[in-house]
Amino acid sequence: MTPGKIVIRGPNWVGDAVLSIPAMKAVRERFPVAEITLLVRPWVAGLFRSAPFVDSVWTRPKPGVTAWIETAREMRRRGFDLALLLPNSFESAWTAFAGGVPARVGYATDTRRWLLRPPVPLPEGRPHQADYYLHLVEEAFGEARRPDIRIEASPDEVAAARRLLSTHRVDADRGLLVLSPGAAFGSAKRWFGDRFAEVADRLAEERNLHVVIVGSAPERALAESIQAALAGPATILCGETDLETLLGVLSLASLVVTNDSGPMHVAAALGVPTVAVFGPTDADVTGPVGPRTRVVRRHVACSPCLLRECPIDHRCMDRVGVDAVVRAARQLAAPPAGGDA
Ligand code: SF4
């Protein structure tokens, strides 16, 4: 059967959503004339509003059981032929089942095997998350050319970024060094603010870049501490960017220095030179994917622990020095590059 209407249930977090882009593109390539609807949480939707590989974005609020039923009803009304379920949740499979979608493709996890048509066995080993999503598509529809992860900011997104920067009297064309020092997951993923500041001072002076700090509103205090530690000027945009504007800002960057975070994945997929500091998480599984990325990490016995807060002395981050991050950034200035610094 060739499906006419497909719903893709997207991942719930920005980083995972970026890493699912090759899988989404693969669905588009296999079904070029199908109408593809992407169902995602509202805070992820901005990534895909101008994406050419989906026809529309449908957002549903955080579900309780009532919302499950509403989603299933709406699926039935829309009459999808195929659901691709990227999250492994019971809820995503149940809503497609109750929504009358005849083909429901997902990994056979989370007590939901009986809801899937077909259930797809989990891949062996610990593949990178981007390969994990793509494997699901390949198992269901056969192997084909592997799409890249690349995305582009739309003209509207770039214009929104330019407007925001101009309100801070920043010339977007002078070259931006964007710092993303936060990490919503928890403090364990955060490299130290004073080291971000030292890296920024060195690189900004060396390459004549203006420092911009992005993040959420609660991360503004962290950004202000970095700003105070800097010898040169910096502009703080924390809490001022929706996802579309963040895409625009990152697309205008000459270099991004970041923790393991959603903005890291967005910058990498935009093709912006991106240096990422890793500690408690596994870069082999969730590292940035893109043509110009570098991961800086130091191997310690307890990593990856995947904890939100470090229960010991944060040695995984403490052992990452400023020189290593600066060196990685310099290496990115001379592409091609890849691998660990
Ligand atoms: S337990 Fe180890 S890997 Fe985890 S945050 Fe602490 S130092 Fe890093």
XYZ file of C-alpha atoms and ligand atoms in Angstrom:
349
model
C 0.000 0.000 0.000
C 1.233 3.509 -0.774
C -0.032 5.791 1.983
C -1.731 9.000 0.916
C -1.790 10.592 4.362
C 1.010 10.081 6.856
C 1.322 11.339 10.399
C 4.793 11.405 11.957
C 4.783 11.542 15.719
C 7.891 13.592 16.489
C 10.191 13.469 19.525
C 9.335 15.680 22.472
C 12.630 17.507 22.938
C 14.461 19.877 20.643
C 17.684 17.882 20.477
C 15.919 14.604 19.710
C 13.691 16.384 17.216
C 16.759 17.628 15.329
C 18.258 14.145 15.369
C 15.051 12.753 13.864
C 15.335 14.964 10.764
C 17.119 12.342 8.597
C 14.326 9.865 9.411
C 11.669 12.429 8.488
C 13.457 13.240 5.240
C 13.662 9.516 4.510
C 9.880 9.226 4.830
C 9.459 12.128 2.399
C 11.858 10.493 -0.087
C 10.034 7.171 0.061
C 6.578 8.743 -0.252
C 7.135 11.878 -2.330
C 3.459 12.613 -3.049
C 2.012 11.706 0.354
C 0.574 14.414 2.573
C 2.805 14.359 5.655
C 1.631 15.844 8.951
C 4.076 16.182 11.816
C 2.544 15.888 15.285
C 4.778 17.455 17.930
C 4.731 19.281 21.206
C 4.321 23.072 20.877
C 7.839 23.892 22.046
C 9.369 21.819 19.241
C 7.100 23.009 16.424
C 9.208 26.049 15.542
C 11.912 23.773 14.175
C 9.644 22.489 11.448
C 7.305 25.294 10.402
C 9.358 26.011 7.294
C 10.724 22.484 6.802
C 10.247 21.258 3.213
C 9.971 17.587 4.194
C 6.610 17.926 5.983
C 3.417 19.509 4.674
C 1.997 20.702 7.962
C 2.748 20.797 11.677
C 0.058 19.799 14.166
C 0.703 20.644 17.800
C -1.079 19.143 20.731
C -0.669 20.269 24.343
C 0.885 18.055 26.992
C -1.403 15.048 27.170
C -3.402 13.598 30.007
C -5.843 10.824 29.240
C -8.438 13.361 28.033
C -5.914 14.760 25.576
C -5.103 11.226 24.395
C -8.753 10.739 23.508
C -8.948 14.124 21.767
C -5.842 13.328 19.749
C -7.235 9.940 18.742
C -10.533 11.545 17.680
C -8.698 14.127 15.627
C -6.578 11.419 13.994
C -9.740 9.552 13.047
C -11.211 12.744 11.588
C -8.073 13.426 9.537
C -8.002 9.871 8.174
C -4.328 8.994 8.201
C -3.150 5.829 6.412
C 0.172 5.508 8.204
C 1.619 6.647 11.529
C 5.368 6.713 12.110
C 5.927 6.754 15.861
C 9.364 8.110 16.741
C 8.825 8.280 20.534
C 8.697 4.926 22.286
C 5.712 5.871 24.437
C 2.614 3.805 24.954
C 0.561 6.950 24.418
C 1.846 7.580 20.892
C 0.951 4.025 19.850
C -2.423 4.046 21.596
C -3.570 7.306 20.010
C -2.665 6.018 16.518
C -4.483 2.744 17.270
C -7.556 4.449 18.702
C -7.351 7.016 15.919
C -7.988 4.282 13.366
C -4.635 4.554 11.601
C -4.209 1.159 9.865
C -0.373 1.134 9.619
C 1.349 2.056 12.909
C 5.131 1.826 12.685
C 7.150 2.000 15.878
C 9.683 0.191 17.985
C 8.248 -2.705 19.990
C 8.791 -1.178 23.441
C 6.902 0.023 26.471
C 4.246 -2.708 26.493
C 2.884 -1.450 23.198
C 3.849 -4.237 20.792
C 0.201 -5.270 20.352
C -0.711 -1.758 19.195
C 1.809 -1.666 16.357
C 1.436 -2.739 12.726
C 4.216 -3.668 12.276
C 6.162 -3.706 15.547
C 9.818 -3.090 14.694
C 12.525 -4.791 16.798
C 14.968 -2.458 18.501
C 18.351 -2.078 16.790
C 21.292 -3.917 18.275
C 23.921 -2.101 20.318
C 23.773 1.605 21.074
C 23.535 3.445 17.774
C 23.665 7.195 17.557
C 20.197 8.625 18.148
C 19.961 9.880 14.559
C 20.692 6.347 13.305
C 18.202 4.943 15.825
C 15.368 6.957 14.284
C 16.499 6.271 10.734
C 16.743 2.540 11.438
C 13.023 2.503 12.209
C 12.218 3.918 8.775
C 14.627 1.554 7.037
C 13.251 -1.495 8.825
C 9.698 -0.544 7.902
C 10.181 0.688 4.344
C 13.554 -0.687 3.196
C 16.978 0.843 2.963
C 17.643 3.685 0.583
C 19.855 6.729 0.342
C 20.542 8.105 3.822
C 19.423 11.738 4.006
C 21.547 14.335 5.753
C 20.440 16.302 8.803
C 20.857 19.734 7.271
C 18.273 22.404 7.882
C 18.173 26.055 6.916
C 16.709 29.029 8.685
C 13.881 30.559 6.681
C 14.060 34.208 5.537
C 11.457 35.073 8.193
C 13.544 33.420 10.909
C 16.673 35.267 9.832
C 14.741 38.535 9.667
C 13.394 37.985 13.194
C 16.941 37.359 14.431
C 18.238 40.484 12.733
C 15.441 42.544 14.278
C 16.205 41.213 17.748
C 19.923 41.811 17.378
C 19.328 45.326 16.100
C 17.276 46.156 19.223
C 20.471 45.339 21.118
C 22.472 47.467 18.637
C 24.308 44.426 17.313
C 25.258 44.326 13.641
C 24.374 40.776 12.603
C 26.886 40.917 9.756
C 29.950 41.692 11.822
C 30.497 38.064 12.890
C 28.931 36.478 15.951
C 30.351 34.104 18.517
C 27.298 32.511 20.111
C 27.608 30.909 23.542
C 24.979 28.454 24.765
C 26.124 27.824 28.356
C 22.887 26.407 29.765
C 21.426 22.917 29.727
C 17.789 22.396 30.612
C 18.449 18.808 31.654
C 20.454 19.785 34.733
C 23.681 21.268 36.028
C 25.732 18.124 35.349
C 25.791 18.992 31.650
C 27.067 22.513 32.266
C 30.660 23.459 31.703
C 31.767 26.344 33.892
C 30.752 29.933 33.194
C 34.207 31.387 33.844
C 35.668 29.004 31.271
C 33.033 29.969 28.720
C 34.061 33.566 29.365
C 37.760 32.879 28.881
C 37.123 30.944 25.663
C 34.910 33.746 24.393
C 37.438 36.465 25.157
C 40.202 34.634 23.355
C 38.201 33.696 20.284
C 36.326 36.976 19.999
C 39.532 38.967 19.981
C 41.367 36.562 17.701
C 38.575 36.485 15.108
C 37.006 39.888 15.688
C 33.638 38.429 16.725
C 30.867 39.856 18.893
C 29.785 37.598 21.753
C 26.084 36.714 22.012
C 24.744 34.506 24.815
C 21.564 32.509 24.189
C 19.436 30.446 26.543
C 16.144 30.372 28.401
C 14.880 33.083 30.753
C 15.979 31.136 33.873
C 19.490 30.979 32.385
C 19.815 34.775 32.285
C 21.615 34.882 35.655
C 24.193 32.424 34.342
C 24.603 34.535 31.205
C 25.047 37.671 33.308
C 27.797 36.012 35.326
C 29.591 35.158 32.069
C 29.068 38.690 30.790
C 30.572 40.061 34.006
C 33.591 37.782 33.676
C 34.290 38.787 30.083
C 36.910 41.382 29.285
C 34.993 42.399 26.146
C 31.326 43.178 25.486
C 28.561 40.598 25.184
C 24.876 40.662 24.347
C 22.464 38.498 26.311
C 19.405 37.101 24.499
C 18.287 34.659 27.199
C 14.508 34.435 27.282
C 14.165 36.636 24.184
C 14.200 33.993 21.451
C 11.459 31.611 20.476
C 12.727 28.595 18.576
C 12.304 30.237 15.172
C 14.290 33.325 16.232
C 16.940 31.106 17.814
C 17.304 29.315 14.479
C 17.841 32.689 12.856
C 20.410 33.810 15.437
C 22.354 30.559 15.216
C 22.312 30.679 11.425
C 24.003 34.096 11.584
C 26.789 32.820 13.863
C 30.362 32.356 12.757
C 30.986 30.005 15.649
C 28.925 28.393 18.427
C 30.397 27.160 21.718
C 27.921 25.110 23.690
C 27.095 22.439 26.193
C 25.210 19.313 25.157
C 21.817 20.939 24.570
C 19.035 21.603 22.078
C 20.757 24.691 20.635
C 23.869 22.548 20.058
C 21.903 20.199 17.804
C 20.209 23.078 15.995
C 23.521 24.849 15.324
C 25.146 21.647 14.103
C 22.259 20.887 11.741
C 22.425 24.438 10.386
C 26.023 23.726 9.401
C 27.413 26.406 11.717
C 30.852 25.601 13.190
C 29.937 24.154 16.578
C 32.182 23.204 19.488
C 30.378 21.134 22.135
C 31.629 20.286 25.619
C 30.482 16.859 26.821
C 30.719 15.363 30.306
C 27.977 13.147 31.762
C 26.365 12.277 28.432
C 27.574 10.047 25.628
C 28.661 11.909 22.510
C 28.705 8.639 20.592
C 24.933 8.435 21.082
C 23.754 12.036 21.298
C 26.680 14.016 19.908
C 26.075 16.818 17.424
C 25.520 15.806 13.814
C 26.520 18.195 11.104
C 29.296 18.990 8.693
C 31.293 21.240 11.044
C 31.234 19.990 14.617
C 33.783 19.195 17.296
C 33.195 17.474 20.602
C 35.529 18.215 23.510
C 35.453 15.727 26.366
C 37.748 14.025 28.801
C 37.245 10.385 29.561
C 36.558 9.644 33.214
C 35.493 6.303 34.651
C 32.062 7.499 35.783
C 31.050 8.933 32.388
C 28.529 8.650 30.872
C 26.424 8.717 34.039
C 23.428 10.519 32.465
C 22.678 12.161 35.819
C 21.125 15.604 36.113
C 23.322 16.652 39.032
C 26.831 15.429 39.692
C 27.024 13.495 42.963
C 30.832 13.834 43.201
C 33.262 16.526 42.028
C 32.152 17.114 38.417
C 35.495 15.852 37.183
C 34.149 15.112 33.683
C 33.722 18.843 33.154
C 36.521 20.047 35.395
C 39.077 18.223 33.258
C 37.973 20.032 30.109
C 40.316 22.974 29.877
C 39.928 26.264 28.064
C 42.841 25.474 25.733
C 41.146 22.325 24.416
C 37.967 24.224 23.529
C 39.889 27.072 21.896
C 41.949 24.548 19.950
C 38.802 22.792 18.721
C 37.357 26.101 17.563
C 40.521 26.914 15.669
C 40.447 23.516 13.996
C 36.893 24.185 12.850
C 38.066 27.360 11.163
C 39.895 25.100 8.723
C 37.316 22.557 7.479
C 36.815 19.703 7.001
C 36.900 18.600 10.628
C 35.391 15.931 12.852
C 35.985 13.778 15.928
C 37.120 14.578 19.409
C 39.543 17.294 20.387
S 29.260 11.410 38.083
Fe 31.045 11.543 36.722
S 30.175 11.675 34.656
Fe 28.519 12.103 36.098
S 28.496 14.357 36.235
Fe 29.770 13.585 37.918
S 31.868 13.581 37.113
Fe 30.472 13.770 35.394
